[in-house]
């Protein structure tokens, strides 16, 4: 019996079974046609709708009560609801769509109190509000434990949806914010703090932020789509390294990353210090940061477009003809550091820590 | 700690938290505005989209591997995938929408083989095909057991979406097909067959059909919506009695049901005989039949419209000014028979059987 991991199952089963094309659906007064389906491997499906816009929809389950930080008491039920909504909104943000709503599936054990149930639903409501959208429906009912899933629906100007496959050699590579906090948080709170290696409160809060108040980068995604400057985009839901692997494969380009330009917060650096590992190795590893990675042809124009919208981004490298993602560090080309997320792995934190690299030694020749 | 049931939670928490209105979302070249959200308690949310159509979306979790009939070996993994898709499509059928696609969330234990995973996905694919639509994306990955959820997306002509709240006194009440098979199947296969009370294979197949090959009544829903004759509609996902209770409350009308006109299959009648209970009591109880219950003003016109589309339906009663749902049986007005589904109940089959009524005694005065 073969047990492949998620990525192989998408390739071997999902894309093969769901590769069908389809005629547009026409209800007389309106029409919708699928332009991006399960076979394309993007974050969401896209329909071209009569009325000059594209409809974007994605669905994500979140582990919720199985999050290590929930089990350790660092996340509340409200936080889980908030996370569920933000995680789903991040998928449509990555496509450049503006959300029109989300549906949530909240199933709970028979003994969950009304108050606890309401906390979950309030979390969903608050995240929707914080992203200028709303929960529009879904499903509630019993299950043997709390189960959380949702779908986000958005619209984008016709033909402006961002895909993973659009990066071209010569494009500049950007990330919308710091990476690694979510992953470092799991390692810190499960392995370091319990053994007395404690960071200041401000750094703990920084690490917890992508868990407690994740922010879907709808601001960046819609700015890229409406301006038309973004060529490819994806959210960081498996860590920067895994995201760059995926973007490189989808777009069939190489990616050269200037490691020194990758934004890494003080919390991640402090955790790397405690672990005695390289901070980039930690920052690029499995970490659900919900920032966007994207490409755009001229660096200056991308910065200017985003800056006019009051947004900033970090130029971290370039797309090149071929070669997959590589890092440049101290003038030398190396493999990208970091450990990718695999759903099959038992103790994620422990496995990642094992795979992390030692701090970089002084560069040869310097 | 209060632990309310699902219905009360919708009323007390969901409708209160998610009652917000919202401005239309405008992306320059297109617009979408929520017209029916979580607060309305319909099967789906509805957006009015520029382009003269309404967008309909609903999300449903299915218990899948926790189905009694799966645990007993009567359903395959393929059947569970099929059911997941059909159950979600039924929600948009009830709104009169034509599906443009569905997203599925399939999470599985780490030891589930590729072959088993593919069976689930093939079931989803086959159900989508059988309903002339397709799976367009979603989420796969690990969990401690198989978890199945999905969303269905459809479109309907502007303003023609069917709601639960539209029935008016004087409307005729219809059901699109026989009721009670799904519920009777659970009782039969879990309580009767194991003790040697066995029905012929043809009747067993009839009982299993809504589990193995559920059919979302998109044909009926879209015919009602496009013709404009339907005033209210809902799918039977909790049994006919619960559906009529809900339709009556939502529309603020009474419903008078001619029990003799309710279509009940030979399988349900046979199970009722074995249980020595009234067949209508069984047929109207908790049973996920996926047929549609709807109202339309003139009976003849509804029949003719559907008949032209090659469809039939069953006129089972009338909407009246007030009074909730009641049954007429042998010329006498009685409460609706049957036992409603409650998610909190432990052994559903056993609890329903306890609540069923004895066979009707000969009517008084006849």
XYZ file of C-alpha atoms in Angstrom, chain B residues 11-349:
339
model
C -30.966 31.282 16.169
C -29.056 32.425 19.257
C -25.519 32.774 17.951
C -25.154 32.514 14.187
C -27.970 34.839 13.165
C -27.039 37.354 15.813
C -23.321 37.443 15.027
C -23.621 37.347 11.269
C -26.593 39.610 10.746
C -24.458 42.441 9.405
C -25.351 44.046 6.155
C -22.512 44.987 3.843
C -21.731 47.316 1.018
C -21.382 45.760 -2.412
C -17.831 44.707 -3.229
C -16.703 46.589 -6.298
C -13.557 45.737 -8.242
C -14.046 48.404 -10.869
C -15.050 46.099 -13.679
C -17.511 44.085 -11.595
C -19.566 44.102 -8.450
C -21.127 41.615 -6.063
C -23.534 42.330 -3.213
C -24.719 39.955 -0.524
C -28.489 39.558 -0.604
C -28.921 36.469 1.588
C -26.431 35.765 4.350
C -26.085 33.629 7.447
C -28.800 35.608 9.205
C -31.500 34.469 6.781
C -31.160 30.778 7.582
C -31.450 29.545 4.003
C -29.479 26.612 2.634
C -26.972 28.947 0.991
C -25.746 32.498 0.780
C -26.703 34.540 -2.261
C -24.838 37.382 -3.952
C -26.320 39.618 -6.582
C -23.624 39.955 -9.227
C -23.201 42.479 -11.936
C -23.987 40.537 -15.083
C -27.608 39.800 -14.236
C -27.168 36.659 -12.252
C -27.149 35.639 -8.628
C -24.312 33.646 -7.142
C -25.223 30.921 -4.652
C -22.801 29.190 -2.290
C -23.254 26.662 0.473
C -20.921 24.499 2.562
C -21.638 21.174 4.216
C -19.627 18.795 6.298
C -20.689 15.160 6.076
C -20.108 12.623 8.816
C -18.828 10.185 6.202
C -16.806 7.540 8.011
C -19.114 7.995 11.009
C -22.172 7.034 8.992
C -23.712 3.945 10.568
C -23.962 2.317 7.144
C -20.267 2.932 6.458
C -19.335 1.459 9.815
C -21.496 -1.564 8.993
C -19.769 -2.044 5.655
C -22.648 -1.027 3.370
C -20.900 2.056 1.994
C -17.503 2.295 0.306
C -15.018 5.166 0.363
C -16.179 5.949 -3.164
C -19.742 6.194 -1.837
C -18.603 8.677 0.844
C -16.976 10.913 -1.758
C -20.065 10.676 -3.926
C -22.291 11.562 -0.978
C -20.142 14.544 -0.013
C -20.522 16.096 -3.449
C -24.224 15.307 -3.840
C -25.088 16.627 -0.370
C -23.439 19.943 -1.167
C -25.022 20.154 -4.596
C -28.403 19.537 -2.979
C -28.052 22.782 -1.036
C -27.723 24.866 -4.163
C -30.409 22.800 -5.916
C -32.744 23.859 -3.110
C -32.016 27.487 -3.985
C -32.778 26.923 -7.667
C -29.172 27.414 -8.782
C -27.262 25.566 -11.464
C -23.862 24.427 -10.150
C -20.714 25.909 -11.629
C -18.444 23.802 -9.449
C -17.622 22.499 -6.024
C -14.591 22.572 -3.770
C -13.848 19.632 -1.504
C -11.929 19.298 1.736
C -10.595 15.768 2.159
C -8.331 15.170 5.164
C -7.196 11.656 5.937
C -5.225 9.625 8.460
C -1.516 9.224 7.802
C -1.878 5.555 6.938
C -4.616 5.926 4.326
C -3.304 4.420 1.108
C -3.174 6.228 -2.198
C -5.736 3.770 -3.524
C -8.210 4.527 -0.748
C -7.623 8.259 -1.129
C -8.267 7.964 -4.834
C -11.541 6.133 -4.191
C -12.800 9.095 -2.162
C -11.732 11.547 -4.846
C -13.263 9.411 -7.599
C -16.549 9.408 -5.727
C -16.476 13.207 -5.652
C -15.575 13.315 -9.337
C -18.335 10.877 -10.311
C -21.009 12.723 -8.354
C -19.911 16.006 -9.894
C -20.111 14.467 -13.383
C -23.500 12.922 -12.712
C -24.726 16.414 -11.822
C -23.073 18.021 -14.857
C -20.518 19.907 -12.843
C -16.984 19.471 -11.554
C -14.692 19.639 -8.576
C -12.671 22.823 -8.982
C -10.358 22.749 -5.980
C -10.223 22.555 -2.218
C -7.878 21.105 0.326
C -6.271 17.752 1.019
C -3.908 16.754 3.806
C -3.557 14.852 7.031
C -5.873 14.523 10.008
C -6.422 11.862 12.623
C -9.314 10.400 10.640
C -11.064 10.909 7.308
C -12.770 14.311 7.397
C -15.020 15.380 4.541
C -16.421 18.815 3.825
C -17.246 20.716 0.664
C -18.753 23.827 -0.829
C -20.966 24.058 -3.885
C -21.219 27.168 -6.026
C -24.003 27.886 -8.459
C -25.669 30.645 -10.395
C -29.311 31.493 -10.955
C -31.123 34.112 -13.016
C -31.189 37.428 -11.157
C -33.823 37.532 -8.456
C -35.034 34.001 -9.099
C -33.284 32.251 -6.226
C -35.659 30.151 -4.102
C -35.774 30.780 -0.357
C -37.387 29.007 2.545
C -39.364 32.073 3.431
C -41.475 32.615 0.314
C -44.483 30.328 0.847
C -47.828 32.130 0.934
C -51.227 30.983 2.156
C -53.005 29.288 -0.710
C -49.817 27.887 -2.269
C -49.732 24.209 -3.000
C -47.106 22.065 -1.323
C -45.017 19.584 -3.281
C -42.274 17.053 -2.778
C -40.001 15.959 -5.612
C -39.812 12.251 -4.762
C -40.254 9.516 -2.175
C -39.210 10.173 1.401
C -37.922 8.065 4.248
C -35.597 5.658 2.463
C -32.392 6.997 4.011
C -33.712 6.861 7.559
C -35.382 3.493 7.121
C -32.107 2.141 5.712
C -30.211 2.979 8.902
C -32.819 1.305 11.085
C -33.115 -1.724 8.840
C -29.415 -2.441 8.389
C -28.437 -1.688 11.996
C -31.392 -3.176 13.906
C -33.468 -5.521 11.757
C -31.203 -7.341 9.341
C -28.666 -8.304 12.063
C -31.490 -10.063 13.922
C -32.571 -12.043 10.879
C -35.442 -9.868 9.679
C -34.268 -9.628 6.074
C -35.918 -7.890 3.111
C -35.572 -8.856 -0.555
C -32.526 -7.470 -2.328
C -34.545 -5.052 -4.485
C -35.947 -3.358 -1.379
C -32.521 -3.228 0.247
C -31.181 -1.490 -2.841
C -34.058 1.004 -2.750
C -33.241 1.833 0.862
C -29.526 2.217 0.150
C -29.946 4.431 -2.904
C -30.006 7.825 -1.070
C -26.797 6.767 0.680
C -24.938 5.266 -2.253
C -26.152 7.396 -5.114
C -27.862 10.462 -3.677
C -29.212 12.752 -6.357
C -29.311 16.508 -5.861
C -32.524 17.713 -7.482
C -30.926 20.373 -9.624
C -33.408 19.458 -12.337
C -36.379 20.423 -10.175
C -34.721 23.415 -8.505
C -33.614 25.066 -11.726
C -36.985 24.401 -13.368
C -38.717 26.123 -10.443
C -36.330 29.072 -10.447
C -36.187 29.669 -14.191
C -39.964 29.394 -14.589
C -40.515 31.584 -11.544
C -43.316 29.367 -10.259
C -41.658 28.236 -7.018
C -42.373 30.441 -4.001
C -40.309 28.548 -1.384
C -38.020 25.550 -1.463
C -35.801 23.484 0.826
C -34.101 20.136 0.529
C -34.983 17.287 2.845
C -31.792 16.875 4.763
C -33.327 16.266 8.193
C -36.450 14.342 7.205
C -39.756 15.579 5.827
C -41.236 16.455 9.184
C -38.285 18.642 10.195
C -38.253 20.235 6.739
C -41.938 21.130 6.940
C -41.440 22.545 10.442
C -38.659 24.742 9.115
C -40.494 25.834 5.967
C -43.576 26.673 7.992
C -41.568 28.751 10.486
C -39.486 30.516 7.833
C -42.500 31.423 5.733
C -44.830 32.051 8.693
C -47.537 29.898 7.184
C -49.371 26.796 8.271
C -48.952 23.670 6.157
C -51.685 21.088 5.784
C -50.287 17.794 4.527
C -52.462 15.075 2.986
C -50.581 12.112 4.394
C -52.038 9.746 1.803
C -50.385 11.805 -0.929
C -46.882 11.636 0.524
C -44.859 9.277 -1.675
C -43.489 6.413 0.414
C -41.514 3.618 -1.241
C -42.080 -0.091 -0.805
C -38.812 -0.367 1.156
C -39.943 2.100 3.804
C -43.331 0.413 4.028
C -41.638 -2.958 4.464
C -39.377 -1.653 7.246
C -42.420 -0.105 8.954
C -44.134 -3.473 8.782
C -41.145 -5.215 10.351
C -41.056 -2.575 13.100
C -44.838 -2.718 13.484
C -45.049 1.046 13.196
C -47.015 3.410 11.000
C -45.279 3.835 7.633
C -45.859 7.615 7.537
C -44.404 7.965 11.001
C -41.249 6.294 9.673
C -41.253 8.042 6.292
C -41.454 11.551 7.772
C -38.790 10.943 10.443
C -35.115 11.896 10.305
C -34.002 10.833 6.833
C -31.582 12.540 4.488
C -33.497 12.046 1.265
C -32.189 15.018 -0.764
C -35.575 15.486 -2.389
C -36.945 19.021 -2.553
C -40.004 20.325 -0.733
C -41.441 23.394 -2.407
C -44.484 25.564 -2.726
C -46.074 27.043 -5.845
C -49.332 28.878 -6.238
C -51.349 26.926 -8.821
C -50.953 23.191 -8.683
C -51.745 22.645 -12.341
C -49.161 25.125 -13.563
C -46.407 23.674 -11.385
C -47.131 20.188 -12.626
C -47.247 21.360 -16.230
C -43.996 23.310 -15.989
C -42.180 20.368 -14.465
C -43.832 17.884 -16.754
C -42.633 19.843 -19.805
C -39.127 19.479 -18.419
C -39.685 15.728 -18.120
C -39.995 15.970 -14.346
C -42.683 14.908 -11.949
C -43.543 16.004 -8.464
C -46.060 15.061 -5.819
C -48.683 17.476 -4.517
C -48.893 16.727 -0.822
C -50.846 19.629 0.645
C -51.445 23.347 0.979
C -50.076 26.382 2.751
C -52.599 28.134 4.993
C -52.665 31.321 7.057
C -51.332 29.899 10.286
C -50.976 26.926 12.563
C -47.656 25.231 11.743
C -47.593 21.930 9.870
C -50.434 19.467 10.441
C -51.440 16.248 8.752
C -54.785 15.198 7.338
C -55.384 11.515 7.582
C -58.604 9.740 6.893
C -60.344 13.083 7.005
C -59.018 14.012 10.441
C -56.486 16.717 11.307
C -53.581 15.452 13.440
C -50.038 16.446 14.293
C -47.447 15.540 11.696
C -46.133 12.070 12.498
C -42.429 11.279 12.659
C -39.365 11.921 14.769
C -37.053 14.812 13.938
C -33.305 14.427 13.715
C -31.210 15.838 16.530
C -27.447 15.925 16.235
C -27.024 15.470 19.973
C -28.791 12.126 20.138
C -26.471 9.155 20.677
C -27.875 6.135 18.827
C -30.028 7.875 16.239
C -31.690 4.759 14.907
